[in-house]
Amino acid sequence: MDSAKLQRYCGISRNIEESFINIHPIQRGGVLTAEAKKVLLDFGDGYSMCDFCFEARIVTVKKPPVVDFIQDLAKFLDVDEVRPTAGARHAKRAVMEAITEPGDTIVLDSLAHYTTYITAEAAKLNVKEVPHSGYPDFLLNVEDYAAKIEEVEDSTGKLPALVVLTHVDYNYGNLSDVKSVAEISHKYGVPFLLNGAYTVGIMPVSGRNLGVDFLVASGHKSMSASAPIGLLGTTSEWAEKIFERSKIKGDWSGRTFGAKEIHILGCPPVFGPPLATLMASFPKVVERVKHWDKEVEKARYFSESIQKIDGIKQLGIKPKEHTLVHFESPSFHDVAQHHKRKGFFIYDALKKRKIMGVHPGLSKSFKVNTFNLSWDQVKYVVETFQEIAEQNGITVQ
């Protein structure tokens, strides 16, 4: 290989200045805290925390205090036991692998993240979707969960193996009625998994109060950690099955792996920067969820203000109950039809004003997330969008 060409990988950069405002819909909750940035370099080597592992289980490491951190995580999530995973999708996979059999059916919401479907497919499961109301609100009727559970039982002769609900979906930022779905699931005796990838770490979430059997979280989406890292929390009823230890023994080598939990593949590859940054950010994460009402207030202001631009319409639940907001923007799309940069004119204009995160080239619709922005930043982004509209002949009320 040409060594000179290989050097181009050494200086890669996001080309984003520290002063840029990031409104990316899936990055806001994962922006590293100052404390996380400090530990990033020190624990940058892969599996760096394994320097201190003496029991073949990273969750027992005492220095740094991983063992204490795991206990604090369980308290924070209000579950009995929790484990780090290689991401929220891997947490979902662990549950499906542990409690289902190929050919089983699961019931899930039709706004679920694509990885929920793929995880089910990998486990050779069938899926039954709970529909949403469609444009423009995309609301789930939670009572439809009961109907779908009964449909599965009628058609297969047995209950679904699992019910899944997305706490807040990644497309419209709709907040679901978790308690009602949990009650329905348990009424039929079906275990219930809540995907909190967009909620745990940015808003208060109590697994016990919500009535979940399995709680999934994302460190890099919502807990200010570097990727990839997720969390899987569960109750004492399910912990032994979900966190089952290996019983295999090699015939020839005689090797055993009894310290390793099979459904999370022993120690998942998070024990360097992902876990270190999750730990370093944790105190601020615990504090910030206490101020969720203020974050919703900013998101509502942002949504109402952006919709003063002619043609801009918020999709999903109104008023907003989450900071991820999806807008349709036909007026911007009309501009894109004759603009020399087509739909990239929005991205260009925002970048010029040191705002990043809107997908390059999109003009028909766009998503943003205002979580953890200051009021001054929120107002600056609003003013910028309005200026872009006016400069391109779009009326602002």
Coordinates of C-alpha atoms in Angstrom, one line a residue:
M1 CA 0.0 0.0 0.0
D2 CA 1.1 3.6 -0.7
S3 CA 2.4 4.9 2.7
A4 CA 2.0 8.5 1.5
K5 CA -1.7 8.0 0.7
L6 CA -2.2 6.3 4.0
Q7 CA -1.1 9.4 5.8
R8 CA -4.3 11.1 4.9
Y9 CA -6.0 9.2 7.6
C10 CA -3.8 10.6 10.3
G11 CA -5.1 14.1 10.3
I12 CA -8.9 13.5 10.0
S13 CA -11.1 16.2 11.5
R14 CA -14.7 17.2 11.8
N15 CA -13.7 20.7 10.7
I16 CA -16.0 22.0 13.4
E17 CA -14.9 24.8 15.7
E18 CA -15.6 24.6 19.4
S19 CA -17.9 27.6 19.1
F20 CA -20.3 25.9 16.7
I21 CA -23.9 25.2 18.0
N22 CA -24.8 21.6 17.3
I23 CA -28.5 21.0 16.8
H24 CA -28.2 17.5 15.3
P25 CA -31.3 15.5 16.3
I26 CA -29.4 12.4 17.6
Q27 CA -26.3 14.1 18.9
R28 CA -27.5 16.7 21.4
G29 CA -27.9 14.3 24.3
G30 CA -24.5 12.7 23.5
V31 CA -22.4 15.9 23.5
L32 CA -19.5 15.2 25.8
T33 CA -19.2 17.1 29.1
A34 CA -16.0 18.9 29.9
E35 CA -15.3 16.1 32.4
A36 CA -15.7 13.4 29.8
K37 CA -13.4 15.2 27.4
K38 CA -10.7 15.1 30.1
V39 CA -10.8 11.4 30.6
L40 CA -11.1 10.6 26.9
L41 CA -7.4 10.7 26.2
D42 CA -6.3 8.9 29.3
F43 CA -8.7 6.0 28.6
G44 CA -8.3 6.2 24.8
D45 CA -6.6 2.8 24.4
G46 CA -9.1 0.0 23.7
Y47 CA -10.1 -2.0 26.8
S48 CA -8.0 0.4 28.9
M49 CA -10.0 -0.4 32.0
C50 CA -9.0 -4.0 31.8
D51 CA -5.7 -2.9 33.3
F52 CA -7.6 -3.1 36.6
C53 CA -9.7 -6.2 36.0
F54 CA -8.9 -9.2 38.3
E55 CA -12.1 -11.2 38.1
A56 CA -12.7 -11.5 34.3
R57 CA -15.8 -9.2 34.8
I58 CA -15.3 -5.5 34.1
V59 CA -18.4 -4.7 36.3
T60 CA -16.4 -5.8 39.3
V61 CA -13.5 -3.4 38.8
K62 CA -12.8 -1.2 41.8
K63 CA -10.3 1.2 40.4
P64 CA -11.7 3.2 38.7
P65 CA -14.9 2.5 40.7
V66 CA -16.9 0.6 38.0
V67 CA -18.5 -1.6 40.6
D68 CA -19.9 1.4 42.4
F69 CA -20.9 3.0 39.2
I70 CA -23.0 0.0 38.1
Q71 CA -24.8 0.2 41.4
D72 CA -25.4 3.9 41.0
L73 CA -26.7 3.3 37.5
A74 CA -29.2 0.8 38.8
K75 CA -30.4 3.4 41.3
F76 CA -30.6 6.1 38.6
L77 CA -32.6 3.9 36.2
D78 CA -34.6 2.5 39.2
V79 CA -34.0 -1.1 38.2
D80 CA -32.6 -4.1 40.1
E81 CA -29.7 -4.8 37.9
V82 CA -27.9 -3.1 34.9
R83 CA -25.1 -3.9 32.5
P84 CA -23.3 -1.8 29.9
T85 CA -23.7 -3.1 26.4
A86 CA -22.2 -2.2 23.0
G87 CA -25.2 0.0 22.3
A88 CA -29.0 0.1 22.8
R89 CA -29.4 -2.2 19.8
H90 CA -27.2 -4.8 21.5
A91 CA -29.3 -4.5 24.7
K92 CA -32.4 -5.2 22.7
R93 CA -30.7 -8.2 21.0
A94 CA -29.7 -9.6 24.4
V95 CA -33.3 -9.6 25.6
M96 CA -34.7 -11.1 22.5
E97 CA -32.0 -13.8 22.4
A98 CA -32.5 -14.7 26.1
I99 CA -36.3 -14.9 26.3
T100 CA -37.6 -15.8 22.8
E101 CA -37.4 -18.8 20.4
P102 CA -37.1 -18.6 16.6
G103 CA -40.6 -18.3 15.2
D104 CA -42.0 -16.4 18.1
T105 CA -43.8 -13.1 17.6
I106 CA -43.2 -9.8 19.3
V107 CA -45.5 -6.8 19.3
L108 CA -43.9 -3.4 18.7
D109 CA -44.8 0.2 17.9
S110 CA -44.7 1.2 14.3
L111 CA -42.4 4.2 15.2
A112 CA -39.7 1.8 16.5
H113 CA -36.1 2.4 15.5
Y114 CA -35.0 0.3 12.6
T115 CA -32.6 -1.7 14.8
T116 CA -35.6 -3.1 16.7
Y117 CA -36.9 -4.6 13.5
I118 CA -33.4 -5.9 12.5
T119 CA -32.8 -7.3 15.9
A120 CA -36.0 -9.2 15.7
E121 CA -35.2 -10.4 12.2
A122 CA -31.7 -11.6 13.4
A123 CA -33.4 -13.6 16.2
K124 CA -35.8 -15.1 13.6
L125 CA -38.8 -13.5 15.2
N126 CA -42.1 -12.3 13.6
V127 CA -43.2 -8.8 14.3
K128 CA -46.7 -7.4 14.8
E129 CA -46.9 -3.6 14.6
V130 CA -49.2 -1.3 16.5
P131 CA -50.2 1.4 14.0
H132 CA -49.9 5.1 14.4
S133 CA -52.4 7.8 13.3
G134 CA -50.3 8.9 10.3
Y135 CA -49.7 12.5 9.1
P136 CA -49.3 14.9 10.7
D137 CA -49.3 13.8 14.4
F138 CA -48.2 10.1 14.1
L139 CA -49.8 9.2 17.4
L140 CA -49.9 5.8 18.9
N141 CA -53.1 4.6 20.4
V142 CA -51.8 2.5 23.2
E143 CA -55.1 0.6 23.5
D144 CA -54.1 -1.0 20.2
Y145 CA -51.5 -3.0 22.0
A146 CA -54.2 -5.2 23.5
A147 CA -55.8 -5.8 20.1
K148 CA -52.4 -6.8 18.6
I149 CA -51.6 -9.1 21.5
E150 CA -54.9 -10.9 21.0
E151 CA -54.3 -11.0 17.2
V152 CA -51.1 -12.8 17.8
E153 CA -52.7 -15.3 20.2
D154 CA -55.6 -15.9 17.8
S155 CA -53.3 -16.5 14.8
T156 CA -50.5 -18.5 16.5
G157 CA -52.1 -20.1 19.4
K158 CA -49.8 -18.5 21.9
L159 CA -49.1 -15.0 23.3
P160 CA -46.4 -12.8 22.0
A161 CA -42.9 -13.5 23.5
L162 CA -42.3 -9.8 24.1
V163 CA -43.9 -6.3 23.9
V164 CA -41.7 -3.4 22.8
L165 CA -42.4 0.3 23.1
T166 CA -40.2 3.2 21.9
H167 CA -40.3 5.8 24.7
V168 CA -39.5 8.6 22.3
D169 CA -39.2 7.8 18.6
Y170 CA -36.3 9.1 16.5
N171 CA -38.4 10.5 13.7
Y172 CA -41.0 12.8 15.3
G173 CA -39.9 13.0 18.9
N174 CA -43.3 11.7 20.2
L175 CA -43.4 10.7 23.9
S176 CA -45.3 7.5 24.5
D177 CA -47.6 6.5 27.3
V178 CA -45.4 3.9 28.9
K179 CA -47.4 3.0 32.0
S180 CA -50.5 2.1 30.0
V181 CA -48.6 -0.2 27.6
A182 CA -46.9 -1.8 30.6
E183 CA -50.2 -2.5 32.3
I184 CA -51.6 -4.0 29.1
S185 CA -48.6 -6.2 28.7
H186 CA -48.7 -7.5 32.2
K187 CA -52.4 -8.0 32.0
Y188 CA -51.7 -10.6 29.4
G189 CA -48.6 -11.9 31.1
V190 CA -46.2 -10.7 28.4
P191 CA -42.8 -9.2 29.3
F192 CA -42.3 -5.6 28.4
L193 CA -39.3 -3.8 27.0
L194 CA -39.0 0.0 26.9
N195 CA -36.5 1.5 24.4
G196 CA -35.3 4.7 26.2
A197 CA -32.5 5.5 23.8
Y198 CA -33.8 9.1 23.5
T199 CA -35.0 9.6 27.1
V200 CA -32.7 8.0 29.6
G201 CA -30.1 10.6 30.5
I202 CA -32.1 13.6 29.4
M203 CA -35.4 13.3 31.2
P204 CA -36.5 11.5 34.4
V205 CA -37.0 7.8 33.7
S206 CA -37.9 5.3 36.5
G207 CA -38.1 1.7 35.4
R208 CA -39.9 0.7 38.5
N209 CA -42.5 3.4 38.3
L210 CA -43.1 2.8 34.6
G211 CA -43.6 -0.9 35.2
V212 CA -41.0 -2.1 32.7
D213 CA -39.3 -5.5 32.7
F214 CA -36.4 -4.4 30.5
L215 CA -35.1 -0.9 30.1
V216 CA -32.7 0.0 27.3
A217 CA -30.6 3.2 27.2
S218 CA -28.0 4.7 25.0
G219 CA -24.9 6.4 26.5
H220 CA -23.8 8.0 23.3
K221 CA -27.2 9.3 22.3
S222 CA -28.5 10.6 25.6
M223 CA -25.9 10.3 28.4
S224 CA -22.9 12.4 27.1
A225 CA -20.7 9.4 26.4
S226 CA -18.5 8.5 23.4
A227 CA -19.8 5.7 21.2
P228 CA -20.6 2.9 21.4
I229 CA -22.2 2.2 24.7
G230 CA -25.7 1.3 25.8
L231 CA -27.3 0.0 29.0
L232 CA -29.6 -2.8 29.8
G233 CA -31.6 -2.7 33.0
T234 CA -34.0 -5.3 34.3
T235 CA -35.8 -6.6 37.4
S236 CA -34.7 -9.3 39.8
E237 CA -37.3 -11.5 38.2
W238 CA -35.5 -11.5 34.9
A239 CA -31.9 -10.8 35.9
E240 CA -30.7 -14.4 36.2
K241 CA -32.1 -15.3 32.7
I242 CA -30.8 -12.2 31.0
F243 CA -27.4 -12.1 32.6
E244 CA -26.9 -15.9 32.5
R245 CA -23.3 -17.1 32.9
S246 CA -21.5 -19.3 30.5
K247 CA -21.6 -23.1 31.1
I248 CA -19.7 -24.2 28.0
K249 CA -16.6 -26.3 28.3
G250 CA -14.1 -27.0 25.5
D251 CA -13.7 -30.7 24.8
W252 CA -10.2 -30.4 23.6
S253 CA -9.0 -27.3 25.5
G254 CA -11.0 -27.9 28.6
R255 CA -11.6 -24.2 28.8
T256 CA -14.5 -22.7 30.7
F257 CA -15.9 -19.1 30.8
G258 CA -18.1 -19.1 33.9
A259 CA -17.5 -15.4 34.7
K260 CA -18.9 -14.3 31.3
E261 CA -22.5 -13.4 30.7
I262 CA -23.5 -15.0 27.5
H263 CA -26.2 -12.7 26.1
I264 CA -24.0 -9.7 26.3
L265 CA -21.1 -11.7 25.0
G266 CA -19.0 -11.5 28.1
C267 CA -17.4 -8.1 28.3
P268 CA -18.7 -5.9 25.4
P269 CA -16.2 -3.6 23.8
V270 CA -17.0 -0.5 25.8
F271 CA -14.2 -0.6 28.4
G272 CA -12.2 2.3 27.2
P273 CA -13.5 5.7 26.1
P274 CA -17.2 4.7 26.1
L275 CA -17.4 3.6 29.8
A276 CA -14.9 6.2 31.0
T277 CA -16.8 9.1 29.4
L278 CA -20.1 7.7 30.6
M279 CA -18.8 7.7 34.2
A280 CA -17.2 11.1 33.9
S281 CA -20.5 12.7 32.6
F282 CA -22.7 10.8 35.0
P283 CA -22.9 13.5 37.8
K284 CA -24.0 16.1 35.3
V285 CA -26.5 13.7 33.7
V286 CA -28.0 13.0 37.1
E287 CA -28.4 16.7 37.7
R288 CA -29.7 17.7 34.2
V289 CA -32.7 15.3 34.2
K290 CA -34.1 17.3 37.1
H291 CA -34.5 20.3 34.8
W292 CA -36.4 18.5 32.0
D293 CA -39.4 20.9 32.2
K294 CA -37.1 23.8 31.2
E295 CA -35.8 21.8 28.2
V296 CA -39.4 21.2 27.1
E297 CA -40.1 24.9 27.5
K298 CA -37.2 25.7 25.1
A299 CA -38.3 23.1 22.6
R300 CA -41.8 24.5 22.5
Y301 CA -40.5 28.1 22.1
F302 CA -38.3 26.9 19.3
S303 CA -41.1 25.0 17.5
E304 CA -43.6 27.9 17.8
S305 CA -41.0 30.4 16.6
I306 CA -39.8 28.4 13.6
Q307 CA -43.4 28.0 12.5
K308 CA -43.7 31.7 12.1
I309 CA -41.8 31.1 8.8
D310 CA -44.3 30.7 6.0
G311 CA -44.9 27.1 5.1
I312 CA -43.0 25.6 8.1
K313 CA -45.1 23.0 10.1
Q314 CA -44.1 20.9 13.1
L315 CA -44.9 17.2 12.7
G316 CA -45.8 15.0 15.7
I317 CA -47.4 15.7 19.0
K318 CA -48.3 19.3 19.8
P319 CA -47.3 21.0 22.1
K320 CA -43.9 19.3 22.1
E321 CA -43.1 16.9 25.0
H322 CA -39.6 16.3 23.8
T323 CA -36.7 18.3 22.4
L324 CA -36.4 16.4 19.2
V325 CA -38.5 18.3 16.6
H326 CA -39.4 17.4 13.0
F327 CA -40.5 20.2 10.6
E328 CA -41.9 19.9 7.1
S329 CA -40.7 22.9 5.0
P330 CA -42.2 23.2 1.6
S331 CA -41.3 26.9 1.4
F332 CA -37.6 26.0 1.8
H333 CA -38.0 23.2 -0.8
D334 CA -39.5 25.7 -3.3
V335 CA -36.4 27.8 -2.9
A336 CA -34.2 24.8 -3.4
Q337 CA -35.7 24.2 -6.8
H338 CA -34.1 27.3 -8.3
H339 CA -31.2 27.9 -5.9
K340 CA -27.7 27.2 -7.3
R341 CA -26.9 25.0 -4.3
K342 CA -30.3 23.2 -4.4
G343 CA -31.2 21.9 -1.0
F344 CA -27.7 22.6 0.4
F345 CA -28.5 26.3 0.7
I346 CA -29.9 25.7 4.2
Y347 CA -26.8 23.7 5.4
D348 CA -24.5 26.3 3.9
A349 CA -26.2 29.3 5.5
L350 CA -26.3 27.6 8.9
K351 CA -22.7 26.6 8.7
K352 CA -21.7 30.2 7.8
R353 CA -23.4 31.2 11.0
K354 CA -21.7 28.5 13.0
I355 CA -24.7 26.2 13.4
M356 CA -24.3 22.5 12.5
G357 CA -26.5 19.4 12.6
V358 CA -29.2 19.9 9.9
H359 CA -28.7 17.1 7.3
P360 CA -27.0 18.5 4.2
G361 CA -29.1 18.7 1.2
L362 CA -32.5 18.3 2.8
S363 CA -35.2 20.9 2.1
K364 CA -38.6 19.2 2.2
S365 CA -38.2 18.6 5.9
F366 CA -35.6 18.7 8.7
K367 CA -35.1 17.6 12.2
V368 CA -33.3 19.4 15.1
N369 CA -32.8 18.9 18.8
T370 CA -32.6 21.8 21.3
F371 CA -31.6 19.7 24.3
N372 CA -29.1 21.4 26.7
L373 CA -28.8 24.5 24.6
S374 CA -28.9 27.8 26.4
W375 CA -31.8 30.2 25.9
D376 CA -29.4 32.5 24.0
Q377 CA -28.4 29.7 21.7
V378 CA -32.0 28.7 21.1
K379 CA -33.0 32.2 20.2
Y380 CA -29.9 32.6 18.0
V381 CA -30.8 29.5 16.0
V382 CA -34.4 30.7 15.6
E383 CA -33.3 34.1 14.4
T384 CA -30.9 32.4 12.0
F385 CA -33.6 30.3 10.4
Q386 CA -35.8 33.3 10.1
E387 CA -33.0 35.4 8.5
I388 CA -32.4 32.6 6.0
A389 CA -36.0 32.5 5.1
E390 CA -36.3 36.2 4.6
Q391 CA -33.1 36.4 2.5
N392 CA -34.7 33.8 0.2
G393 CA -38.0 35.6 -0.2
I394 CA -40.0 33.6 2.4
T395 CA -42.3 35.6 4.6
V396 CA -41.8 35.5 8.4
Q397 CA -44.8 36.5 10.5

